[in-house]
Amino acid sequence: MKEDLWMNCNIKAVTLYDRPASYFKETPLDLRHRLYMKLAQDYEPFRARAEPVDPSAERSAFTERGGRDGRVLESRGRPALLISSTSWTEDEDFSVLLKALEDYERFIDEGAKLPALVCVITGKGPLKDYYNGLIQKLHFKHIQICTPWLEAEDYPLLLGSADLGVCLHKSSSGLDLPMKVVDMFGCCLPVCAIYFECLHELVKHNENGLIFRDSSELAEQLKMLFLEFPTLEGKLHSFRQNLRASQELRWDESWDQTVLPLLGHKE
């Protein structure tokens, strides 16, 4: 955008990138469990597949809290949690994700050692009913999809609890970057994002996520990232480690460093 303003409008600009607010961060396991149990009241994919052996224990699809010591652990064989967010407009073609999920299901049927998936697509918008109609026609054995509208305080908690984010935002101008990815990175959540011209300024391919161009490429990326899940080896883990190590500036700090000097602020 800085280059575009100079070339087309002869305007010299300083870039202030969007940064995540401080409440976008990784969610501790205990808070994750509480969130999962809350969502399980309304959304079946978050509910435990079986009752805990200890009747005093508490179990979600992903976690279990012991009845005696209250300790929270991730469930063995838990599904992977994939999240995307959208305003359900024509700017984002969610048929790309749905087709990739069909391929992912086929990979499992063919014997690939991949986890079951819970795919959560959050947001409201005009095309939500249309895509929900497409989702209802899918008959997956290993994938569950839900499209909740989350309370404002629950959205960053869910991002901080997920295993992978997916972004289908395409910039019509080729000059803007998706804020949803900024928030995901604030939560140290690796991302697969669909390609457009300036995306490389945010998503560093093979460093903090992956860039894809179509559904088949996304499907192959999901297969590669989730192979042998939840091992602490492989790309998915290294992307998260890179995001933890980078810990870029938050919004307030970025404003103070970039904008205040331009306003003649003395501090």
Tab-separated table of C-alpha atoms in Angstrom:
chain	number	residue	atom	x	y	z
A	1	MET	CA	0.000	0.000	0.000
A	2	LYS	CA	2.894	2.332	0.782
A	3	GLU	CA	4.366	1.678	-2.669
A	4	ASP	CA	0.958	2.069	-4.336
A	5	LEU	CA	0.362	5.460	-2.688
A	6	TRP	CA	3.746	6.701	-3.859
A	7	MET	CA	3.460	5.411	-7.420
A	8	ASN	CA	-0.158	6.429	-8.057
A	9	CYS	CA	-0.733	9.420	-5.755
A	10	ASN	CA	2.778	10.774	-5.112
A	11	ILE	CA	2.130	10.374	-1.379
A	12	LYS	CA	4.957	9.449	0.967
A	13	ALA	CA	3.511	7.220	3.660
A	14	VAL	CA	4.706	5.351	6.732
A	15	THR	CA	3.314	1.841	7.202
A	16	LEU	CA	1.493	1.017	10.445
A	17	TYR	CA	0.687	-2.677	10.320
A	18	ASP	CA	-2.319	-4.116	12.125
A	19	ARG	CA	-1.232	-5.859	15.304
A	20	PRO	CA	-3.203	-8.130	17.624
A	21	ALA	CA	-4.679	-6.798	20.842
A	22	SER	CA	-3.078	-8.122	24.043
A	23	TYR	CA	-5.970	-10.517	24.763
A	24	PHE	CA	-5.105	-12.582	21.665
A	25	LYS	CA	-2.753	-15.172	23.153
A	26	GLU	CA	-2.421	-18.899	23.703
A	27	THR	CA	-5.163	-20.249	25.963
A	28	PRO	CA	-4.048	-22.215	29.064
A	29	LEU	CA	-5.290	-25.804	29.200
A	30	ASP	CA	-7.654	-25.202	32.122
A	31	LEU	CA	-9.348	-22.308	30.302
A	32	ARG	CA	-9.515	-24.399	27.133
A	33	HIS	CA	-11.379	-27.114	28.985
A	34	ARG	CA	-13.873	-24.618	30.408
A	35	LEU	CA	-14.460	-23.184	26.934
A	36	TYR	CA	-14.944	-26.628	25.385
A	37	MET	CA	-17.441	-27.606	28.100
A	38	LYS	CA	-19.347	-24.361	27.545
A	39	LEU	CA	-19.488	-24.854	23.771
A	40	ALA	CA	-20.466	-28.502	24.225
A	41	GLN	CA	-23.794	-27.349	25.662
A	42	ASP	CA	-24.805	-26.066	22.215
A	43	TYR	CA	-22.469	-27.698	19.686
A	44	GLU	CA	-22.188	-31.457	19.331
A	45	PRO	CA	-18.600	-31.537	17.952
A	46	PHE	CA	-17.299	-30.316	21.328
A	47	ARG	CA	-19.012	-33.111	23.275
A	48	ALA	CA	-17.106	-36.149	24.515
A	49	ARG	CA	-17.336	-39.238	22.321
A	50	ALA	CA	-17.673	-41.430	25.434
A	51	GLU	CA	-18.383	-40.941	29.123
A	52	PRO	CA	-15.329	-40.812	31.442
A	53	VAL	CA	-14.524	-43.939	33.469
A	54	ASP	CA	-14.664	-41.886	36.663
A	55	PRO	CA	-18.227	-40.552	37.005
A	56	SER	CA	-16.922	-37.525	38.891
A	57	ALA	CA	-14.650	-36.572	35.980
A	58	GLU	CA	-15.621	-34.040	33.315
A	59	ARG	CA	-14.878	-34.644	29.657
A	60	SER	CA	-15.090	-32.726	26.387
A	61	ALA	CA	-14.105	-33.941	22.919
A	62	PHE	CA	-10.598	-32.586	23.538
A	63	THR	CA	-9.948	-32.569	27.286
A	64	GLU	CA	-10.782	-34.260	30.562
A	65	ARG	CA	-10.774	-32.880	34.110
A	66	GLY	CA	-10.100	-35.456	36.822
A	67	GLY	CA	-12.799	-35.759	39.457
A	68	ARG	CA	-10.349	-36.244	42.312
A	69	ASP	CA	-7.485	-33.872	41.666
A	70	GLY	CA	-9.193	-31.490	39.215
A	71	ARG	CA	-6.246	-31.764	36.836
A	72	VAL	CA	-6.975	-31.127	33.158
A	73	LEU	CA	-5.376	-33.286	30.473
A	74	GLU	CA	-5.788	-33.472	26.715
A	75	SER	CA	-7.762	-36.549	25.711
A	76	ARG	CA	-5.868	-39.372	24.051
A	77	GLY	CA	-6.805	-39.685	20.399
A	78	ARG	CA	-8.475	-36.289	20.441
A	79	PRO	CA	-9.507	-34.700	17.140
A	80	ALA	CA	-7.542	-31.797	15.715
A	81	LEU	CA	-9.257	-28.418	16.003
A	82	LEU	CA	-9.264	-26.319	12.831
A	83	ILE	CA	-10.747	-22.824	12.899
A	84	SER	CA	-11.680	-20.241	10.315
A	85	SER	CA	-13.628	-17.000	10.678
A	86	THR	CA	-15.640	-15.129	8.092
A	87	SER	CA	-18.317	-12.528	7.456
A	88	TRP	CA	-19.844	-15.003	4.958
A	89	THR	CA	-19.587	-12.767	1.896
A	90	GLU	CA	-18.569	-13.380	-1.712
A	91	ASP	CA	-15.037	-12.226	-0.813
A	92	GLU	CA	-14.406	-15.662	0.729
A	93	ASP	CA	-15.149	-18.864	-1.183
A	94	PHE	CA	-15.693	-21.503	1.484
A	95	SER	CA	-16.289	-24.182	-1.131
A	96	VAL	CA	-12.470	-24.267	-1.312
A	97	LEU	CA	-12.291	-25.433	2.320
A	98	LEU	CA	-15.204	-27.854	1.954
A	99	LYS	CA	-13.598	-29.502	-1.076
A	100	ALA	CA	-10.266	-29.774	0.794
A	101	LEU	CA	-12.087	-31.458	3.686
A	102	GLU	CA	-13.600	-33.977	1.263
A	103	ASP	CA	-10.080	-34.810	0.102
A	104	TYR	CA	-8.906	-35.063	3.730
A	105	GLU	CA	-11.689	-37.551	4.465
A	106	ARG	CA	-10.586	-39.573	1.436
A	107	PHE	CA	-6.974	-39.594	2.695
A	108	ILE	CA	-8.152	-41.189	5.958
A	109	ASP	CA	-10.289	-43.743	4.112
A	110	GLU	CA	-7.213	-44.657	2.061
A	111	GLY	CA	-5.243	-45.400	5.229
A	112	ALA	CA	-3.394	-42.164	6.060
A	113	LYS	CA	-2.627	-41.814	9.781
A	114	LEU	CA	-4.529	-38.586	10.255
A	115	PRO	CA	-6.678	-37.420	13.182
A	116	ALA	CA	-10.383	-36.778	13.056
A	117	LEU	CA	-11.105	-33.078	12.532
A	118	VAL	CA	-13.419	-30.618	14.196
A	119	CYS	CA	-13.749	-27.636	11.858
A	120	VAL	CA	-15.214	-24.488	13.402
A	121	ILE	CA	-16.219	-21.603	11.118
A	122	THR	CA	-17.238	-18.541	13.111
A	123	GLY	CA	-19.074	-15.396	12.069
A	124	LYS	CA	-22.306	-13.990	10.671
A	125	GLY	CA	-23.138	-12.867	7.155
A	126	PRO	CA	-25.416	-13.099	4.103
A	127	LEU	CA	-24.066	-16.382	2.698
A	128	LYS	CA	-24.050	-18.345	5.966
A	129	ASP	CA	-27.337	-20.145	5.204
A	130	TYR	CA	-26.109	-21.014	1.707
A	131	TYR	CA	-22.907	-22.626	2.986
A	132	ASN	CA	-24.713	-24.333	5.865
A	133	GLY	CA	-26.886	-25.945	3.201
A	134	LEU	CA	-23.764	-27.250	1.446
A	135	ILE	CA	-22.321	-28.495	4.738
A	136	GLN	CA	-25.496	-30.438	5.548
A	137	LYS	CA	-25.139	-32.350	2.277
A	138	LEU	CA	-21.688	-33.609	3.294
A	139	HIS	CA	-21.623	-36.969	5.043
A	140	PHE	CA	-18.271	-37.217	6.782
A	141	LYS	CA	-17.212	-40.021	9.099
A	142	HIS	CA	-14.045	-38.356	10.394
A	143	ILE	CA	-14.865	-34.626	10.160
A	144	GLN	CA	-17.379	-32.523	12.064
A	145	ILE	CA	-18.189	-28.956	11.057
A	146	CYS	CA	-19.987	-26.333	13.113
A	147	THR	CA	-20.668	-22.659	12.392
A	148	PRO	CA	-21.224	-20.940	15.746
A	149	TRP	CA	-21.624	-17.273	16.570
A	150	LEU	CA	-19.282	-16.816	19.531
A	151	GLU	CA	-19.488	-14.369	22.367
A	152	ALA	CA	-16.836	-11.667	21.990
A	153	GLU	CA	-14.752	-12.935	24.901
A	154	ASP	CA	-14.835	-16.536	23.630
A	155	TYR	CA	-13.406	-15.838	20.166
A	156	PRO	CA	-9.795	-15.143	21.266
A	157	LEU	CA	-9.994	-18.087	23.680
A	158	LEU	CA	-10.986	-20.414	20.839
A	159	LEU	CA	-8.219	-19.099	18.575
A	160	GLY	CA	-5.770	-19.704	21.403
A	161	SER	CA	-7.071	-23.279	21.758
A	162	ALA	CA	-7.016	-24.339	18.096
A	163	ASP	CA	-4.400	-26.386	16.243
A	164	LEU	CA	-4.591	-24.635	12.860
A	165	GLY	CA	-6.260	-21.599	11.332
A	166	VAL	CA	-7.489	-21.324	7.749
A	167	CYS	CA	-7.944	-18.001	5.956
A	168	LEU	CA	-9.913	-17.724	2.701
A	169	HIS	CA	-9.832	-13.916	2.514
A	170	LYS	CA	-8.829	-12.540	-0.874
A	171	SER	CA	-8.050	-8.839	-1.102
A	172	SER	CA	-9.981	-7.254	-3.994
A	173	SER	CA	-7.475	-4.387	-4.044
A	174	GLY	CA	-4.443	-6.583	-3.444
A	175	LEU	CA	-3.364	-4.052	-0.802
A	176	ASP	CA	-5.006	-5.078	2.474
A	177	LEU	CA	-4.057	-7.862	4.873
A	178	PRO	CA	-6.576	-10.064	6.763
A	179	MET	CA	-6.970	-8.999	10.389
A	180	LYS	CA	-8.151	-12.505	11.272
A	181	VAL	CA	-4.643	-13.831	10.510
A	182	VAL	CA	-3.092	-11.076	12.647
A	183	ASP	CA	-5.278	-12.236	15.553
A	184	MET	CA	-4.416	-15.901	14.925
A	185	PHE	CA	-0.715	-15.082	14.972
A	186	GLY	CA	-1.235	-13.217	18.255
A	187	CYS	CA	-2.463	-16.560	19.607
A	188	CYS	CA	0.607	-18.326	18.117
A	189	LEU	CA	-1.781	-20.215	15.828
A	190	PRO	CA	-0.246	-21.379	12.521
A	191	VAL	CA	-2.288	-20.532	9.432
A	192	CYS	CA	-2.973	-21.860	5.947
A	193	ALA	CA	-4.044	-18.864	3.836
A	194	ILE	CA	-5.190	-18.515	0.250
A	195	TYR	CA	-2.804	-16.596	-2.006
A	196	PHE	CA	-3.161	-12.987	-3.066
A	197	GLU	CA	-0.594	-10.407	-4.079
A	198	CYS	CA	0.602	-8.838	-0.804
A	199	LEU	CA	-0.090	-11.761	1.564
A	200	HIS	CA	3.640	-12.492	1.909
A	201	GLU	CA	3.962	-9.360	4.081
A	202	LEU	CA	2.044	-11.260	6.779
A	203	VAL	CA	2.161	-15.012	6.109
A	204	LYS	CA	5.735	-16.224	5.624
A	205	HIS	CA	5.379	-19.465	3.672
A	206	ASN	CA	7.011	-22.388	5.485
A	207	GLU	CA	7.869	-20.163	8.470
A	208	ASN	CA	4.665	-19.225	10.310
A	209	GLY	CA	2.208	-20.974	7.998
A	210	LEU	CA	1.502	-22.036	4.443
A	211	ILE	CA	0.024	-20.316	1.394
A	212	PHE	CA	-2.211	-22.267	-0.984
A	213	ARG	CA	-3.894	-21.458	-4.294
A	214	ASP	CA	-6.694	-24.045	-4.547
A	215	SER	CA	-8.537	-26.759	-2.637
A	216	SER	CA	-6.241	-29.606	-3.679
A	217	GLU	CA	-3.172	-27.716	-2.450
A	218	LEU	CA	-4.927	-26.950	0.853
A	219	ALA	CA	-5.872	-30.626	1.228
A	220	GLU	CA	-2.246	-31.689	0.761
A	221	GLN	CA	-1.151	-29.104	3.334
A	222	LEU	CA	-3.696	-30.385	5.868
A	223	LYS	CA	-2.460	-33.928	5.244
A	224	MET	CA	1.176	-32.916	5.735
A	225	LEU	CA	0.547	-30.803	8.850
A	226	PHE	CA	-1.666	-33.331	10.643
A	227	LEU	CA	0.236	-36.505	9.772
A	228	GLU	CA	0.957	-38.402	13.018
A	229	PHE	CA	-0.885	-35.688	15.033
A	230	PRO	CA	-0.391	-34.673	17.863
A	231	THR	CA	3.347	-35.348	17.747
A	232	LEU	CA	5.580	-32.472	18.826
A	233	GLU	CA	7.594	-32.836	15.644
A	234	GLY	CA	6.918	-31.629	12.138
A	235	LYS	CA	5.845	-28.402	10.471
A	236	LEU	CA	2.824	-27.582	12.606
A	237	HIS	CA	4.896	-27.584	15.776
A	238	SER	CA	7.785	-25.667	14.220
A	239	PHE	CA	5.420	-22.979	12.885
A	240	ARG	CA	4.007	-22.499	16.389
A	241	GLN	CA	7.497	-22.356	17.865
A	242	ASN	CA	8.450	-19.693	15.308
A	243	LEU	CA	5.373	-17.654	16.211
A	244	ARG	CA	6.209	-17.918	19.909
A	245	ALA	CA	9.785	-16.831	19.249
A	246	SER	CA	8.831	-13.839	17.097
A	247	GLN	CA	6.123	-12.429	19.430
A	248	GLU	CA	5.677	-9.309	17.335
A	249	LEU	CA	4.640	-5.958	18.762
A	250	ARG	CA	1.083	-5.538	19.975
A	251	TRP	CA	-1.163	-2.708	18.754
A	252	ASP	CA	-0.378	-0.169	21.506
A	253	GLU	CA	3.380	-0.736	21.259
A	254	SER	CA	3.320	-0.515	17.462
A	255	TRP	CA	1.380	2.777	17.604
A	256	ASP	CA	3.824	4.224	20.127
A	257	GLN	CA	6.858	3.267	18.044
A	258	THR	CA	5.525	4.209	14.608
A	259	VAL	CA	2.905	6.946	14.920
A	260	LEU	CA	3.819	8.970	18.012
A	261	PRO	CA	7.141	10.149	16.559
A	262	LEU	CA	5.270	11.439	13.498
A	263	LEU	CA	3.007	13.476	15.769
A	264	GLY	CA	5.976	15.118	17.446
A	265	HIS	CA	5.470	13.238	20.702
A	266	LYS	CA	8.403	13.768	23.045
A	267	GLU	CA	8.333	10.464	24.939
